[in-house]
mmCIF file of C-alpha atoms in Angstrom:
data_model
loop_
_atom_site.group_PDB
_atom_site.id
_atom_site.type_symbol
_atom_site.label_atom_id
_atom_site.label_comp_id
_atom_site.label_asym_id
_atom_site.label_seq_id
_atom_site.Cartn_x
_atom_site.Cartn_y
_atom_site.Cartn_z
ATOM 1 C CA MET A 1 11.088 16.531 -51.078
ATOM 2 C CA THR A 2 8.684 15.690 -48.236
ATOM 3 C CA GLN A 3 8.656 12.198 -46.808
ATOM 4 C CA ALA A 4 5.368 10.296 -46.952
ATOM 5 C CA PRO A 5 3.752 9.802 -43.517
ATOM 6 C CA LYS A 6 4.340 6.399 -42.036
ATOM 7 C CA ARG A 7 1.642 3.771 -41.898
ATOM 8 C CA THR A 8 0.809 2.064 -38.621
ATOM 9 C CA CYS A 9 0.610 -1.538 -37.482
ATOM 10 C CA PHE A 10 -1.082 -1.874 -34.094
ATOM 11 C CA VAL A 11 -0.323 -4.939 -31.967
ATOM 12 C CA VAL A 12 -3.002 -6.255 -29.592
ATOM 13 C CA GLY A 13 -2.747 -9.129 -27.147
ATOM 14 C CA PRO A 14 -2.011 -9.939 -23.492
ATOM 15 C CA ILE A 15 0.488 -7.453 -22.011
ATOM 16 C CA GLY A 16 0.405 -7.935 -18.243
ATOM 17 C CA ASP A 17 2.237 -6.005 -15.547
ATOM 18 C CA ALA A 18 5.891 -5.039 -15.849
ATOM 19 C CA GLY A 19 8.083 -7.962 -14.808
ATOM 20 C CA SER A 20 5.305 -10.541 -15.081
ATOM 21 C CA PRO A 21 5.536 -13.716 -17.218
ATOM 22 C CA VAL A 22 2.789 -12.331 -19.445
ATOM 23 C CA ARG A 23 4.794 -9.141 -20.080
ATOM 24 C CA GLY A 24 7.842 -11.255 -20.865
ATOM 25 C CA HIS A 25 5.781 -13.200 -23.393
ATOM 26 C CA ALA A 26 4.420 -9.993 -24.978
ATOM 27 C CA ASP A 27 7.834 -8.305 -25.184
ATOM 28 C CA TRP A 28 9.446 -11.418 -26.683
ATOM 29 C CA LEU A 29 6.826 -11.565 -29.432
ATOM 30 C CA LEU A 30 7.049 -7.855 -30.184
ATOM 31 C CA ASP A 31 10.816 -7.392 -29.962
ATOM 32 C CA GLU A 32 12.020 -10.717 -31.365
ATOM 33 C CA ILE A 33 9.454 -11.440 -34.087
ATOM 34 C CA ILE A 34 7.153 -8.572 -35.051
ATOM 35 C CA THR A 35 9.445 -5.526 -34.915
ATOM 36 C CA PRO A 36 12.359 -7.164 -36.812
ATOM 37 C CA VAL A 37 10.033 -8.135 -39.680
ATOM 38 C CA PHE A 38 8.838 -4.553 -40.101
ATOM 39 C CA SER A 39 12.322 -3.104 -39.665
ATOM 40 C CA ASP A 40 13.715 -5.366 -42.383
ATOM 41 C CA HIS A 41 10.864 -5.522 -44.884
ATOM 42 C CA PHE A 42 8.181 -2.901 -44.190
ATOM 43 C CA LYS A 43 10.031 0.267 -43.220
ATOM 44 C CA GLU A 44 7.044 2.423 -44.147
ATOM 45 C CA PHE A 45 5.275 1.157 -41.007
ATOM 46 C CA ASP A 46 5.487 2.183 -37.379
ATOM 47 C CA VAL A 47 4.730 -0.680 -34.965
ATOM 48 C CA ILE A 48 2.770 0.369 -31.870
ATOM 49 C CA ARG A 49 1.502 -1.507 -28.797
ATOM 50 C CA ALA A 50 -0.907 -0.034 -26.223
ATOM 51 C CA ASP A 51 1.628 0.284 -23.409
ATOM 52 C CA ARG A 52 4.072 2.054 -25.711
ATOM 53 C CA ILE A 53 1.737 4.817 -26.879
ATOM 54 C CA SER A 54 3.560 8.026 -25.984
ATOM 55 C CA SER A 55 0.913 10.649 -26.819
ATOM 56 C CA PRO A 56 -1.313 11.874 -23.948
ATOM 57 C CA GLY A 57 -4.983 10.976 -23.816
ATOM 58 C CA MET A 58 -7.431 8.322 -22.663
ATOM 59 C CA ILE A 59 -5.728 4.968 -23.269
ATOM 60 C CA ASP A 60 -8.955 3.087 -24.040
ATOM 61 C CA SER A 61 -9.985 5.631 -26.687
ATOM 62 C CA GLN A 62 -6.511 5.549 -28.207
ATOM 63 C CA ILE A 63 -6.557 1.755 -28.397
ATOM 64 C CA ILE A 64 -9.984 1.643 -30.035
ATOM 65 C CA ASN A 65 -8.993 4.298 -32.569
ATOM 66 C CA HIS A 66 -5.843 2.365 -33.456
ATOM 67 C CA VAL A 67 -7.827 -0.860 -33.818
ATOM 68 C CA LEU A 68 -10.401 0.810 -36.086
ATOM 69 C CA ASP A 69 -8.188 3.145 -38.107
ATOM 70 C CA ASP A 70 -4.694 1.666 -38.539
ATOM 71 C CA GLU A 71 -3.688 0.064 -41.821
ATOM 72 C CA LEU A 72 -2.849 -3.237 -40.151
ATOM 73 C CA VAL A 73 -3.474 -4.979 -36.821
ATOM 74 C CA ILE A 74 -1.624 -8.012 -35.459
ATOM 75 C CA ALA A 75 -3.504 -9.894 -32.738
ATOM 76 C CA ASP A 76 -1.830 -12.302 -30.317
ATOM 77 C CA LEU A 77 -4.517 -14.827 -29.307
ATOM 78 C CA THR A 78 -2.345 -16.468 -26.635
ATOM 79 C CA PHE A 79 -3.980 -16.947 -23.212
ATOM 80 C CA GLN A 80 -7.376 -15.968 -24.713
ATOM 81 C CA ASN A 81 -7.077 -12.508 -23.144
ATOM 82 C CA ALA A 82 -10.480 -10.805 -22.865
ATOM 83 C CA ASN A 83 -9.258 -7.339 -23.907
ATOM 84 C CA ALA A 84 -7.456 -8.765 -26.914
ATOM 85 C CA PHE A 85 -10.565 -10.582 -28.124
ATOM 86 C CA TYR A 86 -12.686 -7.455 -27.618
ATOM 87 C CA GLU A 87 -10.271 -5.537 -29.843
ATOM 88 C CA LEU A 88 -10.183 -8.462 -32.271
ATOM 89 C CA ALA A 89 -13.981 -8.282 -32.614
ATOM 90 C CA LEU A 90 -13.873 -4.532 -33.261
ATOM 91 C CA ARG A 91 -11.346 -5.041 -36.041
ATOM 92 C CA HIS A 92 -13.397 -7.863 -37.544
ATOM 93 C CA MET A 93 -16.463 -5.612 -37.562
ATOM 94 C CA GLU A 94 -14.455 -2.908 -39.334
ATOM 95 C CA ARG A 95 -13.483 -5.488 -41.996
ATOM 96 C CA LYS A 96 -9.883 -4.329 -42.224
ATOM 97 C CA PRO A 97 -6.700 -6.440 -42.481
ATOM 98 C CA ILE A 98 -5.688 -8.313 -39.345
ATOM 99 C CA ILE A 99 -3.165 -11.087 -38.757
ATOM 100 C CA HIS A 100 -3.748 -13.659 -36.005
ATOM 101 C CA MET A 101 -0.819 -15.116 -34.063
ATOM 102 C CA PHE A 102 -0.664 -17.579 -31.176
ATOM 103 C CA ARG A 103 1.891 -19.368 -29.050
ATOM 104 C CA ALA A 104 2.298 -22.963 -30.249
ATOM 105 C CA GLY A 105 0.342 -25.383 -28.095
ATOM 106 C CA GLU A 106 -2.356 -22.864 -27.154
ATOM 107 C CA ILE A 107 -6.005 -23.552 -27.931
ATOM 108 C CA ILE A 108 -7.694 -21.099 -30.303
ATOM 109 C CA PRO A 109 -11.429 -20.505 -29.729
ATOM 110 C CA PHE A 110 -13.713 -22.246 -32.192
ATOM 111 C CA ASP A 111 -15.096 -19.132 -33.908
ATOM 112 C CA VAL A 112 -11.657 -17.939 -35.068
ATOM 113 C CA LYS A 113 -9.947 -21.333 -35.331
ATOM 114 C CA PRO A 114 -10.797 -21.828 -39.053
ATOM 115 C CA TYR A 115 -8.893 -18.676 -40.004
ATOM 116 C CA ARG A 116 -5.165 -18.766 -40.641
ATOM 117 C CA ALA A 117 -3.034 -17.964 -37.588
ATOM 118 C CA ILE A 118 0.747 -17.863 -37.239
ATOM 119 C CA PRO A 119 2.225 -20.058 -34.490
ATOM 120 C CA PHE A 120 5.357 -19.034 -32.640
ATOM 121 C CA ALA A 121 7.434 -20.591 -29.867
ATOM 122 C CA PHE A 122 10.331 -19.721 -27.577
ATOM 123 C CA GLU A 123 12.034 -23.080 -27.099
ATOM 124 C CA HIS A 124 14.658 -22.873 -29.871
ATOM 125 C CA PRO A 125 16.316 -19.871 -31.577
ATOM 126 C CA LYS A 126 15.334 -21.106 -35.044
ATOM 127 C CA GLN A 127 11.670 -20.794 -34.098
ATOM 128 C CA ARG A 128 11.859 -17.006 -34.103
ATOM 129 C CA PHE A 129 13.138 -17.037 -37.694
ATOM 130 C CA GLU A 130 10.430 -19.453 -38.780
ATOM 131 C CA ALA A 131 7.781 -17.192 -37.226
ATOM 132 C CA ARG A 132 9.347 -14.129 -38.871
ATOM 133 C CA ASP A 133 9.166 -15.780 -42.296
ATOM 134 C CA LEU A 134 5.512 -16.719 -41.797
ATOM 135 C CA LEU A 135 4.665 -13.228 -40.586
ATOM 136 C CA LYS A 136 6.343 -11.599 -43.594
ATOM 137 C CA GLN A 137 4.357 -13.839 -45.942
ATOM 138 C CA ALA A 138 1.135 -12.930 -44.153
ATOM 139 C CA ILE A 139 1.849 -9.201 -44.301
ATOM 140 C CA ASP A 140 2.655 -9.434 -48.007
ATOM 141 C CA ALA A 141 -0.661 -11.206 -48.532
ATOM 142 C CA VAL A 142 -2.878 -8.767 -46.609
ATOM 143 C CA LEU A 143 -1.223 -5.716 -48.181
ATOM 144 C CA ALA A 144 -1.775 -7.013 -51.723
ATOM 145 C CA LYS A 145 -4.229 -4.960 -53.791
ATOM 146 C CA ASP A 146 -6.482 -7.936 -54.473
ATOM 147 C CA PHE A 147 -6.680 -9.049 -50.820
ATOM 148 C CA GLU A 148 -10.194 -9.546 -49.477
ATOM 149 C CA VAL A 149 -10.776 -9.567 -45.731
ATOM 150 C CA GLU A 150 -12.335 -12.773 -44.423
ATOM 151 C CA ASN A 151 -13.296 -13.270 -40.793
ATOM 152 C CA PRO A 152 -16.258 -14.576 -38.732
ATOM 153 C CA VAL A 153 -18.119 -11.283 -39.234
ATOM 154 C CA THR A 154 -17.755 -11.229 -43.013
ATOM 155 C CA ARG A 155 -18.790 -14.885 -43.090
ATOM 156 C CA ALA A 156 -21.884 -14.240 -40.965
ATOM 157 C CA ARG A 157 -22.899 -11.269 -43.087
ATOM 158 C CA GLY A 158 -22.377 -13.350 -46.196
ATOM 159 C CA ILE A 159 -24.702 -16.034 -44.844
ATOM 160 C CA ALA A 160 -27.278 -13.347 -44.024
ATOM 161 C CA GLU A 161 -27.130 -12.101 -47.600
ATOM 162 C CA LEU A 162 -27.410 -15.655 -48.878
ATOM 163 C CA ARG A 163 -30.533 -16.214 -46.784
ATOM 164 C CA LYS A 164 -32.019 -12.984 -48.058
ATOM 165 C CA HIS A 165 -31.693 -14.092 -51.670
ATOM 166 C CA ALA A 166 -32.039 -17.849 -51.156
ATOM 167 C CA MET A 167 -34.139 -19.877 -53.544
ATOM 168 C CA PRO A 168 -36.935 -22.076 -52.111
ATOM 169 C CA GLY A 169 -35.429 -25.020 -50.245
ATOM 170 C CA MET A 170 -32.097 -23.307 -49.525
ATOM 171 C CA ASP A 171 -33.181 -22.575 -45.941
ATOM 172 C CA ILE A 172 -33.038 -26.306 -45.245
ATOM 173 C CA VAL A 173 -29.460 -26.508 -46.524
ATOM 174 C CA LEU A 174 -28.430 -23.464 -44.494
ATOM 175 C CA ALA A 175 -30.028 -24.927 -41.356
ATOM 176 C CA ASP A 176 -28.093 -28.159 -41.897
ATOM 177 C CA ILE A 177 -24.859 -26.182 -42.237
ATOM 178 C CA GLU A 178 -25.528 -24.345 -38.978
ATOM 179 C CA GLY A 179 -26.293 -27.670 -37.291
ATOM 180 C CA LEU A 180 -22.986 -29.114 -38.473
ATOM 181 C CA LYS A 181 -21.183 -26.020 -37.203
ATOM 182 C CA SER A 182 -22.749 -26.466 -33.771
ATOM 183 C CA GLN A 183 -21.722 -30.135 -33.692
ATOM 184 C CA LEU A 184 -18.153 -29.255 -34.694
ATOM 185 C CA GLN A 185 -17.997 -26.657 -31.936
ATOM 186 C CA THR A 186 -19.071 -29.274 -29.388
ATOM 187 C CA VAL A 187 -16.429 -31.706 -30.648
ATOM 188 C CA ALA A 188 -13.758 -28.993 -30.518
ATOM 189 C CA GLN A 189 -14.654 -28.130 -26.928
ATOM 190 C CA GLN A 190 -14.560 -31.794 -25.919
ATOM 191 C CA ALA A 191 -11.189 -32.221 -27.604
ATOM 192 C CA ALA A 192 -9.827 -29.160 -25.785
ATOM 193 C CA THR A 193 -10.973 -30.560 -22.435
ATOM 194 C CA ALA A 194 -9.421 -33.953 -23.228
ATOM 195 C CA LEU A 195 -6.147 -32.273 -24.232
ATOM 196 C CA ARG A 196 -5.994 -30.442 -20.928
ATOM 197 C CA ALA A 197 -6.690 -33.650 -19.035
ATOM 198 C CA VAL A 198 -3.897 -35.477 -20.875
ATOM 199 C CA SER A 199 -1.491 -32.607 -20.263
ATOM 200 C CA PHE A 200 -2.375 -32.587 -16.563
ATOM 201 C CA SER A 201 -2.110 -36.365 -16.106
ATOM 202 C CA SER A 202 1.257 -36.586 -17.870
ATOM 203 C CA ASN A 203 2.862 -33.827 -15.828
ATOM 204 C CA PRO A 204 0.889 -32.977 -12.658
ATOM 205 C CA PRO A 205 2.493 -30.473 -10.293
ATOM 206 C CA ARG A 206 4.183 -32.333 -7.408
ATOM 207 C CA SER A 207 2.631 -29.932 -4.888
ATOM 208 C CA TRP A 208 -0.820 -31.248 -5.861
ATOM 209 C CA LEU A 209 0.164 -34.876 -5.448
ATOM 210 C CA ASN A 210 1.807 -34.357 -2.077
ATOM 211 C CA ARG A 211 -1.203 -32.688 -0.481
ATOM 212 C CA GLY A 212 -3.375 -35.850 -0.675
ATOM 213 C CA ALA A 213 -6.633 -36.543 -2.447
ATOM 214 C CA ALA A 214 -8.838 -35.739 0.539
ATOM 215 C CA GLN A 215 -7.796 -32.099 0.594
ATOM 216 C CA ALA A 216 -9.371 -29.286 -1.383
ATOM 217 C CA ALA A 217 -9.025 -28.956 -5.133
ATOM 218 C CA PRO A 218 -6.212 -26.718 -6.385
ATOM 219 C CA THR A 219 -6.646 -22.973 -6.598
ATOM 220 C CA PRO A 220 -7.007 -21.311 -10.021
ATOM 221 C CA GLY A 221 -3.386 -20.138 -9.874
ATOM 222 C CA GLU A 222 -2.149 -23.648 -9.078
ATOM 223 C CA PHE A 223 -4.292 -25.152 -11.807
ATOM 224 C CA GLY A 224 -2.898 -22.677 -14.322
ATOM 225 C CA ALA A 225 0.634 -23.568 -13.233
ATOM 226 C CA GLY A 226 -0.130 -27.208 -13.972
ATOM 227 C CA PHE A 227 -0.488 -26.281 -17.621
ATOM 228 C CA GLY A 228 2.511 -23.998 -17.849
ATOM 229 C CA TYR A 229 0.805 -20.759 -16.819
ATOM 230 C CA GLN A 230 3.102 -20.146 -13.832
ATOM 231 C CA GLY A 231 2.279 -16.978 -11.959
ATOM 232 C CA LEU A 232 -0.846 -16.103 -13.950
ATOM 233 C CA ALA A 233 -3.540 -14.886 -11.596
ATOM 234 C CA ASN A 234 -6.184 -15.162 -14.303
ATOM 235 C CA SER A 235 -5.692 -18.846 -15.073
ATOM 236 C CA GLU A 236 -9.264 -19.540 -14.000
ATOM 237 C CA THR A 237 -10.416 -17.207 -16.758
ATOM 238 C CA ILE A 238 -8.062 -18.856 -19.246
ATOM 239 C CA LEU A 239 -9.021 -22.437 -18.481
ATOM 240 C CA GLY A 240 -12.483 -22.125 -16.980
ATOM 241 C CA SER A 241 -13.428 -22.882 -13.396
ATOM 242 C CA GLY A 242 -15.170 -26.105 -14.414
ATOM 243 C CA ASP A 243 -11.948 -27.744 -15.567
ATOM 244 C CA PHE A 244 -10.541 -28.601 -12.130
ATOM 245 C CA PRO A 245 -9.804 -32.315 -11.668
ATOM 246 C CA SER A 246 -11.935 -34.193 -9.172
ATOM 247 C CA ALA A 247 -10.674 -35.615 -5.881
ATOM 248 C CA ASP A 248 -10.817 -39.095 -7.412
ATOM 249 C CA ALA A 249 -8.627 -37.935 -10.285
ATOM 250 C CA LEU A 250 -6.125 -36.449 -7.859
ATOM 251 C CA LYS A 251 -6.075 -39.692 -5.871
ATOM 252 C CA ALA A 252 -5.413 -41.742 -9.001
ATOM 253 C CA LEU A 253 -2.616 -39.414 -10.052
ATOM 254 C CA SER A 254 -1.123 -39.631 -6.583
ATOM 255 C CA GLU A 255 -1.039 -43.448 -6.804
ATOM 256 C CA VAL A 256 0.623 -43.253 -10.229
ATOM 257 C CA SER A 257 3.239 -40.858 -8.872
ATOM 258 C CA LYS A 258 4.009 -43.157 -5.918
ATOM 259 C CA LYS A 259 4.527 -46.136 -8.244
ATOM 260 C CA LYS A 260 6.901 -44.132 -10.420
ATOM 261 C CA THR A 261 8.973 -43.017 -7.461
#
């Protein structure tokens, strides 16, 4: 009796160089949360990540084929990695099942924020079991026969179809909806900036405070470290170069630090 070929779940997300904090993050998610769920509950699946593809060939072509063809994709949205979001968009366009995950405390971009995503954290052992339970529930849901894929692409195409068949006057309603969406996006961006400012002011790196307000603003790597992204060279990409605190802000924080000490 021949055994049925295994199905594939492809994992996308930030991977980083061997030994880097990003690689540690990626391996922890894969080895401590994702792989155990499939080993215990979905044995018919092989779990694959780009850096663990063993077959020869062009890695970018292999990744794209996995993203487009595999039965399931799990996307880690942590750090807003550009490659991960490119692959996320391809999967959304293909309208196939995908599960979003993110490290608790991270900010999810507005366009994908409305869609369910599984948070995970490293601080306490019980958190891995909580994330495993949530992931199992999500996999059960997307593998169900009656599951319908919903993502920003399917939503946009649905709106396009609605416009095509809209009754007179519906264009006004649709325009109002788009206006509200734009306003919500602006509010979300402002909230994200405020959250970063609060995080920075409550726990500024001591190296920033000691250098004095008159000196240059922190480098992208230093700014990333201020928000817990120690060692990430791409923190400017993650946070945006326009998010650096001003010299006045640094001076105020320095005064606060002196009073506390």
